[in-house]
CSV table of C-alpha atoms and ligand atoms in Angstrom, one decimal:
chain,number,residue,atom,x,y,z
Y,230,MET,CA,-12.2,-23.4,-24.0
Y,231,PRO,CA,-14.1,-20.1,-24.6
Y,232,ASP,CA,-16.2,-18.8,-21.6
Y,233,THR,CA,-19.9,-19.3,-22.3
Y,234,SER,CA,-21.2,-18.7,-18.7
Y,235,TYR,CA,-22.7,-15.4,-19.8
Y,236,LEU,CA,-25.2,-17.2,-21.9
Y,237,ASP,CA,-27.0,-18.2,-18.7
Y,238,TRP,CA,-27.4,-14.6,-17.6
Y,239,PRO,CA,-31.0,-13.5,-17.3
Y,240,PHE,CA,-30.7,-11.0,-20.1
Y,241,LEU,CA,-30.9,-13.8,-22.6
Y,242,GLU,CA,-33.8,-16.1,-23.5
Y,243,PRO,CA,-33.6,-19.8,-24.6
Y,244,GLU,CA,-33.9,-18.7,-28.3
Y,245,HIS,CA,-30.7,-16.7,-27.9
Y,246,ARG,CA,-28.8,-19.7,-26.5
Y,247,GLN,CA,-30.1,-21.7,-29.4
Y,248,LEU,CA,-28.9,-19.0,-31.9
Y,249,LYS,CA,-25.5,-18.9,-30.3
Y,250,ALA,CA,-25.1,-22.7,-30.4
Y,251,GLY,CA,-26.1,-22.9,-34.1
Y,252,LEU,CA,-23.9,-19.9,-34.9
Y,253,ASP,CA,-20.8,-21.4,-33.2
Y,254,GLN,CA,-21.3,-24.6,-35.1
Y,255,TRP,CA,-21.7,-22.8,-38.4
Y,256,CYS,CA,-18.6,-20.7,-37.7
Y,257,ALA,CA,-16.5,-23.8,-37.0
Y,258,GLU,CA,-17.7,-25.4,-40.2
Y,259,ASN,CA,-17.0,-22.3,-42.3
Y,260,SER,CA,-13.9,-20.8,-40.6
Y,261,ASN,CA,-11.9,-20.9,-43.9
Y,262,LEU,CA,-14.6,-19.0,-45.8
Y,263,LEU,CA,-15.1,-16.4,-43.0
Y,264,ASP,CA,-11.5,-15.2,-43.4
Y,265,PRO,CA,-11.0,-14.7,-47.1
Y,266,GLY,CA,-7.4,-13.6,-46.9
Y,267,THR,CA,-5.7,-11.0,-49.1
Y,268,GLY,CA,-7.6,-11.1,-52.4
Y,269,ASN,CA,-9.9,-8.4,-53.9
Y,270,LEU,CA,-11.5,-6.7,-50.9
Y,271,ASP,CA,-14.8,-5.8,-52.6
Y,272,MET,CA,-15.2,-9.3,-54.0
Y,273,ALA,CA,-14.4,-10.8,-50.6
Y,274,CYS,CA,-17.1,-8.7,-49.0
Y,275,ARG,CA,-19.7,-9.5,-51.6
Y,276,GLY,CA,-18.9,-13.2,-51.0
Y,277,LEU,CA,-19.2,-12.9,-47.3
Y,278,VAL,CA,-22.5,-11.0,-47.5
Y,279,LYS,CA,-23.9,-13.7,-49.7
Y,280,LEU,CA,-22.5,-16.5,-47.4
Y,281,LEU,CA,-24.2,-14.8,-44.4
Y,282,GLY,CA,-27.4,-14.4,-46.4
Y,283,ASP,CA,-27.5,-17.9,-47.6
Y,284,ALA,CA,-27.0,-19.3,-44.1
Y,285,GLY,CA,-29.9,-17.2,-42.9
Y,286,TRP,CA,-27.9,-15.0,-40.5
Y,287,LEU,CA,-28.8,-11.8,-42.3
Y,288,ASN,CA,-32.4,-12.3,-41.4
Y,289,TYR,CA,-31.5,-10.9,-38.0
Y,290,SER,CA,-30.3,-7.7,-39.6
Y,291,VAL,CA,-33.8,-6.7,-40.6
Y,292,PRO,CA,-37.0,-6.8,-38.5
Y,293,ARG,CA,-38.3,-10.2,-37.7
Y,294,MET,CA,-41.8,-11.2,-36.6
Y,295,HIS,CA,-42.3,-11.5,-32.8
Y,296,ALA,CA,-45.6,-12.8,-31.6
Y,297,ASP,CA,-46.3,-10.1,-29.0
Y,298,VAL,CA,-44.7,-7.0,-30.6
Y,299,GLY,CA,-44.8,-7.5,-34.4
Y,300,PRO,CA,-41.8,-7.1,-36.7
Y,301,THR,CA,-38.8,-5.9,-34.7
Y,302,LEU,CA,-35.0,-5.9,-34.6
Y,303,ASP,CA,-33.8,-8.2,-31.8
Y,304,VAL,CA,-30.8,-6.4,-30.4
Y,305,ARG,CA,-29.6,-9.3,-28.3
Y,306,SER,CA,-29.5,-11.5,-31.4
Y,307,LEU,CA,-27.6,-8.8,-33.3
Y,308,CYS,CA,-25.1,-8.6,-30.4
Y,309,LEU,CA,-24.6,-12.4,-30.3
Y,310,LEU,CA,-24.0,-12.5,-34.0
Y,311,ARG,CA,-21.6,-9.6,-34.0
Y,312,GLU,CA,-19.7,-10.9,-31.0
Y,313,THR,CA,-19.4,-14.4,-32.5
Y,314,LEU,CA,-18.5,-13.2,-36.0
Y,315,ALA,CA,-15.9,-10.7,-34.6
Y,316,TYR,CA,-14.3,-13.5,-32.7
Y,317,GLN,CA,-13.8,-15.3,-36.0
Y,318,SER,CA,-13.2,-12.6,-38.5
Y,319,GLY,CA,-13.3,-8.8,-38.4
Y,320,LEU,CA,-14.3,-8.7,-42.1
Y,321,ALA,CA,-17.2,-11.1,-41.6
Y,322,ASP,CA,-18.4,-9.0,-38.7
Y,323,PHE,CA,-18.1,-5.8,-40.8
Y,324,CYS,CA,-20.2,-7.3,-43.6
Y,325,PHE,CA,-22.9,-8.4,-41.2
Y,326,ALA,CA,-22.9,-5.1,-39.3
Y,327,MET,CA,-23.3,-2.9,-42.4
Y,328,GLN,CA,-26.3,-4.8,-43.6
Y,329,GLY,CA,-28.1,-3.9,-40.3
Y,330,LEU,CA,-26.8,-0.3,-40.0
Y,331,GLY,CA,-27.2,0.6,-43.6
Y,332,SER,CA,-30.8,-0.7,-43.7
Y,333,GLY,CA,-31.6,0.3,-40.1
Y,334,PRO,CA,-33.2,3.7,-41.0
Y,335,VAL,CA,-35.4,1.8,-43.6
Y,336,SER,CA,-36.3,-0.8,-40.9
Y,337,LEU,CA,-37.2,1.8,-38.3
Y,338,PHE,CA,-38.6,4.7,-40.4
Y,339,GLY,CA,-39.2,3.4,-44.0
Y,340,SER,CA,-42.6,3.3,-45.8
Y,341,GLN,CA,-44.0,-0.2,-46.4
Y,342,GLU,CA,-43.0,0.3,-50.0
Y,343,LEU,CA,-39.3,1.0,-49.2
Y,344,LYS,CA,-39.2,-1.9,-46.8
Y,345,ARG,CA,-40.6,-4.2,-49.4
Y,346,THR,CA,-38.1,-2.9,-52.0
Y,347,TRP,CA,-35.0,-3.3,-49.9
Y,348,LEU,CA,-35.2,-5.4,-46.8
Y,349,PRO,CA,-35.8,-8.8,-48.4
Y,350,SER,CA,-32.7,-8.4,-50.5
Y,351,VAL,CA,-30.6,-7.1,-47.6
Y,352,ALA,CA,-31.6,-10.3,-45.6
Y,353,SER,CA,-30.8,-12.6,-48.5
Y,354,GLY,CA,-27.4,-10.9,-49.1
Y,355,ASP,CA,-28.4,-9.9,-52.6
Y,356,SER,CA,-28.2,-6.1,-51.8
Y,357,ILE,CA,-25.5,-4.4,-49.9
Y,358,ALA,CA,-26.5,-1.5,-47.6
Y,359,ALA,CA,-24.5,1.6,-46.4
Y,360,PHE,CA,-25.1,4.4,-44.0
Y,361,ALA,CA,-23.9,7.8,-45.3
Y,362,LEU,CA,-23.9,10.3,-42.5
Y,363,SER,CA,-20.3,11.6,-41.9
Y,364,GLU,CA,-18.8,14.5,-43.8
Y,365,LYS,CA,-15.3,16.0,-43.6
Y,366,GLN,CA,-16.5,18.8,-41.2
Y,367,ALA,CA,-19.3,16.8,-39.6
Y,368,GLY,CA,-18.3,13.5,-38.1
Y,369,SER,CA,-19.0,13.9,-34.4
Y,370,ASP,CA,-21.1,17.1,-34.9
Y,371,VAL,CA,-23.9,15.7,-37.1
Y,372,SER,CA,-25.9,18.9,-36.9
Y,373,ALA,CA,-23.2,20.7,-38.9
Y,374,LEU,CA,-23.5,18.6,-42.0
Y,375,THR,CA,-23.8,20.5,-45.3
Y,376,THR,CA,-24.9,18.1,-47.9
Y,377,ARG,CA,-28.2,19.6,-49.3
Y,378,ALA,CA,-31.4,18.2,-50.4
Y,379,ASP,CA,-33.7,20.8,-52.1
Y,380,ARG,CA,-37.3,20.0,-52.8
Y,381,VAL,CA,-38.3,20.6,-56.5
Y,382,GLY,CA,-41.7,19.2,-57.3
Y,383,ASN,CA,-41.9,15.5,-56.5
Y,384,HIS,CA,-38.1,15.2,-56.1
Y,385,TYR,CA,-35.3,16.3,-53.8
Y,386,ILE,CA,-32.1,17.4,-55.5
Y,387,LEU,CA,-29.1,16.2,-53.6
Y,388,ASN,CA,-25.7,17.9,-53.7
Y,389,GLY,CA,-22.7,17.5,-51.5
Y,390,GLU,CA,-20.1,15.0,-50.2
Y,391,LYS,CA,-20.0,12.2,-47.7
Y,392,THR,CA,-16.8,10.6,-46.4
Y,393,TRP,CA,-15.6,7.6,-44.4
Y,394,ILE,CA,-18.6,5.7,-45.8
Y,395,SER,CA,-18.3,2.0,-45.3
Y,396,ASN,CA,-19.3,0.0,-48.4
Y,397,ALA,CA,-18.7,3.1,-50.6
Y,398,GLY,CA,-18.5,1.5,-54.1
Y,399,THR,CA,-19.9,-1.9,-53.1
Y,400,ALA,CA,-23.3,-0.8,-51.8
Y,401,ASP,CA,-26.5,-1.2,-53.8
Y,402,PHE,CA,-28.1,1.6,-51.8
Y,403,TYR,CA,-27.2,4.3,-49.3
Y,404,THR,CA,-29.2,5.8,-46.5
Y,405,VAL,CA,-28.1,9.5,-46.8
Y,406,PHE,CA,-28.6,12.3,-44.4
Y,407,ALA,CA,-28.9,15.8,-45.9
Y,408,ARG,CA,-29.9,19.3,-44.9
Y,409,THR,CA,-33.4,20.2,-46.1
Y,410,GLY,CA,-33.6,23.4,-44.1
Y,411,GLU,CA,-36.9,23.2,-42.1
Y,412,ALA,CA,-34.9,24.8,-39.2
Y,413,PRO,CA,-31.3,25.5,-38.3
Y,414,GLY,CA,-29.0,22.8,-37.0
Y,415,ALA,CA,-30.2,19.3,-36.0
Y,416,ARG,CA,-33.9,20.2,-36.8
Y,417,GLY,CA,-33.3,20.9,-40.5
Y,418,LEU,CA,-32.0,17.5,-41.7
Y,419,SER,CA,-33.8,14.6,-43.5
Y,420,ALA,CA,-32.9,11.1,-44.4
Y,421,PHE,CA,-33.3,9.4,-47.8
Y,422,VAL,CA,-32.7,6.1,-49.5
Y,423,VAL,CA,-30.4,6.6,-52.5
Y,424,ALA,CA,-29.9,3.8,-55.0
Y,425,ALA,CA,-26.2,3.3,-56.0
Y,426,ASP,CA,-27.1,3.7,-59.7
Y,427,THR,CA,-28.7,7.1,-59.2
Y,428,PRO,CA,-27.3,9.5,-61.9
Y,429,GLY,CA,-25.0,12.1,-60.3
Y,430,LEU,CA,-23.8,9.7,-57.5
Y,431,SER,CA,-20.2,8.7,-57.7
Y,432,VAL,CA,-17.4,7.3,-55.5
Y,433,SER,CA,-14.7,10.0,-55.7
Y,434,GLU,CA,-12.1,8.3,-53.5
Y,435,ARG,CA,-11.4,5.0,-51.8
Y,436,ILE,CA,-9.8,5.2,-48.4
Y,437,ASP,CA,-7.2,2.6,-47.1
Y,438,ILE,CA,-7.2,1.9,-43.4
Y,439,ILE,CA,-5.2,-0.3,-41.0
Y,440,ALA,CA,-7.8,-3.1,-40.9
Y,441,PRO,CA,-9.0,-2.9,-44.5
Y,442,HIS,CA,-12.7,-2.9,-45.5
Y,443,PRO,CA,-14.4,-1.0,-48.4
Y,444,LEU,CA,-14.4,2.7,-47.4
Y,445,GLY,CA,-14.6,5.8,-49.4
Y,446,THR,CA,-16.0,9.2,-50.3
Y,447,LEU,CA,-19.3,9.8,-52.1
Y,448,GLU,CA,-20.2,12.7,-54.3
Y,449,PHE,CA,-23.7,13.8,-55.0
Y,450,ASP,CA,-24.0,16.0,-58.0
Y,451,ASN,CA,-27.7,17.1,-58.7
Y,452,CYS,CA,-29.0,13.6,-57.8
Y,453,ARG,CA,-32.8,13.5,-58.2
Y,454,ILE,CA,-34.4,11.6,-55.4
Y,455,PRO,CA,-38.2,10.9,-55.6
Y,456,ILE,CA,-40.0,12.1,-52.5
Y,457,ASP,CA,-41.2,8.6,-51.7
Y,458,GLN,CA,-37.5,7.7,-50.9
Y,459,LEU,CA,-37.7,10.0,-47.8
Y,460,LEU,CA,-37.3,8.2,-44.5
Y,461,GLY,CA,-39.7,9.5,-41.9
Y,462,VAL,CA,-40.7,13.1,-41.8
Y,463,PRO,CA,-38.8,16.1,-43.4
Y,464,GLY,CA,-36.7,17.8,-40.7
Y,465,GLN,CA,-36.5,14.7,-38.6
Y,466,GLY,CA,-33.4,13.2,-40.2
Y,467,PHE,CA,-31.2,13.8,-37.0
Y,468,LYS,CA,-33.7,11.7,-35.0
Y,469,VAL,CA,-33.6,9.0,-37.7
Y,470,ALA,CA,-29.8,8.9,-37.4
Y,471,MET,CA,-29.7,8.9,-33.6
Y,472,ALA,CA,-32.5,6.4,-33.1
Y,473,THR,CA,-30.7,4.1,-35.6
Y,474,LEU,CA,-27.4,4.6,-33.7
Y,475,ASP,CA,-29.2,3.8,-30.4
Y,476,VAL,CA,-29.8,0.3,-31.8
Y,477,PHE,CA,-26.5,-0.3,-33.5
Y,478,ARG,CA,-24.0,1.3,-31.0
Y,479,THR,CA,-24.7,-1.6,-28.7
Y,480,THR,CA,-23.8,-4.0,-31.4
Y,481,VAL,CA,-20.5,-2.2,-31.9
Y,482,ALA,CA,-19.8,-2.8,-28.3
Y,483,ALA,CA,-20.7,-6.5,-28.9
Y,484,ALA,CA,-18.2,-6.7,-31.7
Y,485,ALA,CA,-15.5,-5.2,-29.5
Y,486,LEU,CA,-16.4,-7.9,-26.9
Y,487,GLY,CA,-15.9,-10.5,-29.6
Y,488,PHE,CA,-12.4,-9.2,-30.4
Y,489,ALA,CA,-11.5,-9.0,-26.7
Y,490,ARG,CA,-12.7,-12.6,-26.1
Y,491,ARG,CA,-10.6,-13.8,-29.0
Y,492,ALA,CA,-7.5,-12.0,-27.7
Y,493,TYR,CA,-8.2,-13.4,-24.2
Y,494,ASP,CA,-8.5,-17.0,-25.4
Y,495,GLU,CA,-5.3,-16.6,-27.5
Y,496,THR,CA,-3.6,-15.3,-24.5
Y,497,LEU,CA,-4.6,-18.2,-22.2
Y,498,THR,CA,-3.5,-20.7,-24.7
Y,499,HIS,CA,-0.1,-18.9,-25.0
Y,500,VAL,CA,0.6,-18.2,-21.3
Y,501,LEU,CA,-0.3,-21.7,-20.3
Y,502,SER,CA,2.1,-23.3,-22.8
Y,503,ARG,CA,5.0,-20.8,-23.1
Y,504,GLU,CA,7.9,-21.5,-20.7
Y,505,LEU,CA,9.7,-18.6,-19.2
Y,506,PHE,CA,12.3,-18.7,-16.3
Y,507,GLY,CA,11.7,-22.5,-16.0
Y,508,ALA,CA,7.9,-22.4,-15.6
Y,509,PRO,CA,4.9,-21.6,-17.8
Y,510,LEU,CA,4.4,-17.8,-18.3
Y,511,ALA,CA,1.1,-18.2,-16.6
Y,512,GLU,CA,2.8,-18.8,-13.3
Y,513,LEU,CA,4.3,-15.3,-13.1
Y,514,GLN,CA,2.3,-13.0,-10.9
Y,515,MET,CA,2.5,-10.1,-13.4
Y,516,THR,CA,0.9,-12.4,-16.0
Y,517,GLN,CA,-1.8,-13.2,-13.5
Y,518,ALA,CA,-2.5,-9.6,-12.9
Y,519,SER,CA,-2.9,-9.0,-16.6
Y,520,VAL,CA,-5.1,-12.1,-17.1
Y,521,ALA,CA,-7.3,-11.1,-14.1
Y,522,GLN,CA,-7.7,-7.6,-15.5
Y,523,MET,CA,-8.6,-9.0,-19.0
Y,524,ALA,CA,-11.2,-11.3,-17.5
Y,525,LEU,CA,-12.7,-8.5,-15.5
Y,526,ASP,CA,-12.9,-6.1,-18.4
Y,527,ILE,CA,-14.6,-8.8,-20.6
Y,528,ASP,CA,-17.2,-9.6,-18.0
Y,529,THR,CA,-17.9,-6.0,-17.3
Y,530,SER,CA,-18.3,-5.2,-21.0
Y,531,ALA,CA,-20.6,-8.1,-21.5
Y,532,LEU,CA,-22.8,-7.0,-18.7
Y,533,LEU,CA,-23.1,-3.5,-20.2
Y,534,VAL,CA,-23.7,-4.9,-23.7
Y,535,TYR,CA,-26.4,-7.4,-22.8
Y,536,ARG,CA,-28.0,-4.9,-20.3
Y,537,SER,CA,-28.4,-2.4,-23.1
Y,538,ALA,CA,-29.7,-4.9,-25.7
Y,539,TRP,CA,-32.1,-6.4,-23.1
Y,540,ALA,CA,-33.5,-2.9,-22.3
Y,541,LYS,CA,-34.1,-2.2,-26.0
Y,542,ASP,CA,-35.7,-5.6,-26.7
Y,543,GLY,CA,-37.8,-5.2,-23.6
Y,544,GLY,CA,-39.5,-2.1,-25.1
Y,545,GLN,CA,-37.5,0.8,-23.4
Y,546,GLU,CA,-38.1,3.5,-26.0
Y,547,ARG,CA,-34.7,5.3,-25.6
Y,548,VAL,CA,-31.6,3.4,-24.7
Y,549,THR,CA,-29.3,6.2,-25.6
Y,550,ARG,CA,-27.5,6.2,-22.2
Y,551,GLU,CA,-27.2,2.4,-22.0
Y,552,ALA,CA,-26.0,2.1,-25.6
Y,553,ALA,CA,-23.4,4.9,-25.1
Y,554,MET,CA,-22.1,3.2,-21.9
Y,555,ALA,CA,-21.8,-0.2,-23.5
Y,556,LYS,CA,-20.0,1.3,-26.6
Y,557,LEU,CA,-17.7,3.5,-24.6
Y,558,TYR,CA,-16.7,0.9,-22.1
Y,559,SER,CA,-16.5,-2.2,-24.3
Y,560,THR,CA,-14.5,-0.6,-27.1
Y,561,GLU,CA,-12.1,1.1,-24.7
Y,562,GLN,CA,-11.6,-2.0,-22.6
Y,563,ALA,CA,-11.3,-4.3,-25.7
Y,564,GLN,CA,-8.4,-2.1,-26.9
Y,565,GLN,CA,-6.7,-2.7,-23.5
Y,566,VAL,CA,-7.4,-6.4,-23.6
Y,567,VAL,CA,-5.9,-6.7,-27.0
Y,568,ASP,CA,-2.9,-4.6,-26.0
Y,569,ARG,CA,-2.3,-6.8,-23.0
Y,570,ALA,CA,-2.5,-9.9,-25.3
Y,571,VAL,CA,0.1,-8.3,-27.7
Y,572,GLN,CA,2.4,-7.6,-24.7
Y,573,LEU,CA,2.2,-11.1,-23.4
Y,574,PHE,CA,2.9,-12.5,-26.8
Y,575,GLY,CA,6.1,-10.4,-27.0
Y,576,GLY,CA,7.7,-10.3,-30.4
Y,577,LEU,CA,5.2,-12.7,-31.8
Y,578,GLY,CA,2.4,-10.2,-30.8
Y,579,VAL,CA,3.6,-7.6,-33.4
Y,580,THR,CA,4.4,-10.2,-36.1
Y,581,SER,CA,2.2,-9.9,-39.2
Y,582,GLY,CA,-0.2,-12.8,-39.6
Y,583,GLN,CA,-0.5,-13.4,-35.9
Y,584,VAL,CA,-4.1,-13.3,-34.6
Y,585,VAL,CA,-3.4,-10.8,-31.9
Y,586,GLU,CA,-1.6,-8.5,-34.4
Y,587,ARG,CA,-4.7,-8.6,-36.5
Y,588,LEU,CA,-6.9,-7.9,-33.5
Y,589,TYR,CA,-4.7,-5.0,-32.6
Y,590,ARG,CA,-5.4,-3.3,-35.9
Y,591,GLU,CA,-9.1,-4.4,-36.0
Y,592,ILE,CA,-10.1,-3.0,-32.6
Y,593,ARG,CA,-8.9,0.5,-33.1
Y,594,SER,CA,-11.6,1.9,-35.4
Y,595,LEU,CA,-14.4,0.8,-33.1
Y,596,ARG,CA,-13.4,3.5,-30.6
Y,597,ILE,CA,-14.1,6.0,-33.4
Y,598,TYR,CA,-16.9,4.9,-35.7
Y,599,GLU,CA,-20.7,5.3,-34.8
Y,600,GLY,CA,-19.7,8.0,-32.3
Y,601,ALA,CA,-16.2,8.3,-30.9
Y,602,SER,CA,-15.6,7.6,-27.2
Y,603,GLU,CA,-15.6,11.3,-26.5
Y,604,VAL,CA,-19.1,11.6,-28.0
Y,605,GLN,CA,-20.3,8.8,-25.9
Y,606,LYS,CA,-19.1,10.6,-22.8
Y,607,VAL,CA,-21.0,13.7,-23.8
Y,608,VAL,CA,-24.2,11.6,-24.4
Y,609,ILE,CA,-23.9,9.9,-21.0
Y,610,ALA,CA,-23.3,13.1,-19.1
Y,611,ARG,CA,-26.2,14.9,-20.8
Y,612,ASN,CA,-28.5,12.0,-20.0
Y,613,GLU,CA,-27.4,12.0,-16.4
Y,614,TYR,CA,-28.1,15.8,-16.1
Y,615,LYS,CA,-31.5,15.3,-17.7
Y,616,ARG,CA,-32.4,12.4,-15.4
Y,617,PHE,CA,-31.2,14.2,-12.3
Y,618,ASN,CA,-33.2,17.4,-13.1
Y,619,LYS,CA,-36.3,15.4,-13.8
Y,620,ASN,CA,-36.1,13.5,-10.6
Y,621,THR,CA,-35.2,16.5,-8.4
Y,622,PRO,CA,-38.1,18.9,-7.9
Y,623,ASN,CA,-37.2,22.6,-8.0
Y,624,GLN,CA,-33.7,21.8,-9.2
Y,625,GLY,CA,-31.8,25.0,-9.9
Y,626,LYS,CA,-34.5,27.3,-8.4
F,287,LIG,N1,-33.1,9.4,-30.4
F,287,LIG,C1,-34.0,10.2,-30.8
F,287,LIG,N2,-33.9,11.6,-30.8
F,287,LIG,C2,-32.7,12.1,-30.3
F,287,LIG,C3,-31.7,11.2,-29.9
F,287,LIG,C4,-31.9,9.8,-29.9
F,287,LIG,N3,-30.9,9.0,-29.5
F,287,LIG,N4,-30.6,12.0,-29.5
F,287,LIG,C5,-31.0,13.3,-29.7
F,287,LIG,N5,-32.3,13.3,-30.2
F,287,LIG,C6,-33.0,14.5,-30.5
F,287,LIG,C7,-33.0,15.4,-29.3
F,287,LIG,O1,-34.1,15.1,-28.4
F,287,LIG,C8,-33.3,16.8,-29.9
F,287,LIG,O2,-34.6,16.9,-30.3
F,287,LIG,P1,-35.4,18.3,-30.1
F,287,LIG,O3,-34.8,19.2,-31.1
F,287,LIG,O4,-36.8,17.9,-30.5
F,287,LIG,O5,-35.2,18.8,-28.7
F,287,LIG,C9,-32.5,16.7,-31.2
F,287,LIG,O6,-32.4,15.3,-31.5
F,287,LIG,C10,-31.1,17.3,-31.1
F,287,LIG,O7,-30.4,16.7,-30.1
F,287,LIG,P2,-29.1,17.3,-29.4
F,287,LIG,O8,-29.4,18.7,-29.0
F,287,LIG,O9,-28.6,16.4,-28.4
F,287,LIG,O10,-28.1,17.4,-30.7
F,287,LIG,P3,-26.6,17.7,-30.7
F,287,LIG,O11,-26.3,18.3,-32.1
F,287,LIG,O12,-26.1,18.5,-29.6
F,287,LIG,O13,-26.0,16.2,-30.8
F,287,LIG,C11,-24.3,14.5,-30.3
F,287,LIG,C12,-25.0,15.9,-30.0
F,287,LIG,C13,-22.8,14.8,-30.2
F,287,LIG,C14,-24.7,13.6,-29.2
F,287,LIG,C15,-24.7,13.9,-31.7
F,287,LIG,O14,-24.3,14.8,-32.7
F,287,LIG,C16,-23.9,12.6,-31.9
F,287,LIG,O15,-24.3,11.5,-31.5
F,287,LIG,N6,-22.8,12.6,-32.7
F,287,LIG,C17,-22.0,11.5,-33.1
F,287,LIG,C18,-22.6,11.0,-34.4
F,287,LIG,C19,-21.9,9.8,-34.9
F,287,LIG,O16,-22.1,8.7,-34.3
F,287,LIG,N7,-21.1,9.9,-35.9
F,287,LIG,C20,-20.5,8.9,-36.6
F,287,LIG,C21,-21.2,8.7,-37.9
F,287,LIG,S1,-21.8,7.1,-38.1
F,287,LIG,S2,-20.2,6.0,-38.5
């Protein structure tokens, strides 16, 4: 029986408990559809996005009206959704996550017109969104990106290449970050909405990965982007990217938590029933040490995930530090939890088709995408220095 005690933690409201109960029931009723197997990947993802849209879950990936604060993204709901979907199916979680991340800059920085154009169809599952930031030489170091957007009259002309872009080829629109040159480095970037059918935009390569989802390289060859497709202010693209990642990094941590919870539940079922040396595997003290560590890692991750989401939902303007801590810890520990599960399953653990074998492949990329673990450490340390200097008068004098 999965652990649900965390739902009573004070980070969550009654509406979150209701959401989780409804979602659990829906997942149980649709488990066969959530894991579409080995057919055409793009078709499977389109189907999953539509399934999630029809069921109303994608409404949470765009801002929803809240009585006291107006339309906003509820990060705790996003986390519960990602955690629960990841528990069931990595691909379903991926499809849900990309709708939020891809449209996140529109939700947070888009004009009313851009919001009206894209957000309803993202929420219904009729449009697929993508987030195009990374380049071959600029994955972690965003300020080094070289895709250019040059202003000509009422348009920007976009040239360059983006890679490791999730939903490349299936997306209906991309949020693209490019250099507009207001200043060197991070202060000279801008963000744009680019429709997939824009002349000059092509998918030059598809990339196969160990836990497959649509991924590829985009090429921009003199794409004309009307200026009203700019997100926020010219030169502020780095902040658009970082503020979006502040919201969605916590949800990556939540997805990792979902994978870890699934691996843990699979493990408990296995060790309580598998006989070894004349007793259940669960009786061995080395098994108990592993199980205890898994339980601890899961609860600690959950505390960091829901602390970060609660802080953002409560109106804390920057949750950069909390989100980085949640992502770093939860993804690293989920990898450990899954690895322990594989070890306790023995030969079965590495057998294709086993749940823990799938989780072993699925968890790996979460320690890399939306800011690798090493980047999260840099972010945390910088925030610590800043806080210490601010709270310590005459520091360094
Ligand atoms: N929200 C809003 N503004 C932010 C911000 C945030 N979370 N983080 C930084 N900024 C602002 C800073 O305040 C600074 O503003 P000023 O120029 O006005 O002072 C500006 O952005 C530049 O910040 P910084 O100096 O920290 O930039 P760096 O180039 O040193 O960035 C890291 C460093 C590594 C932290 C950043 O590039 C990063 O997060 N990289 C990983 C990106 C990523 O996740 N890639 C995966 C692609 S998505 S799959």
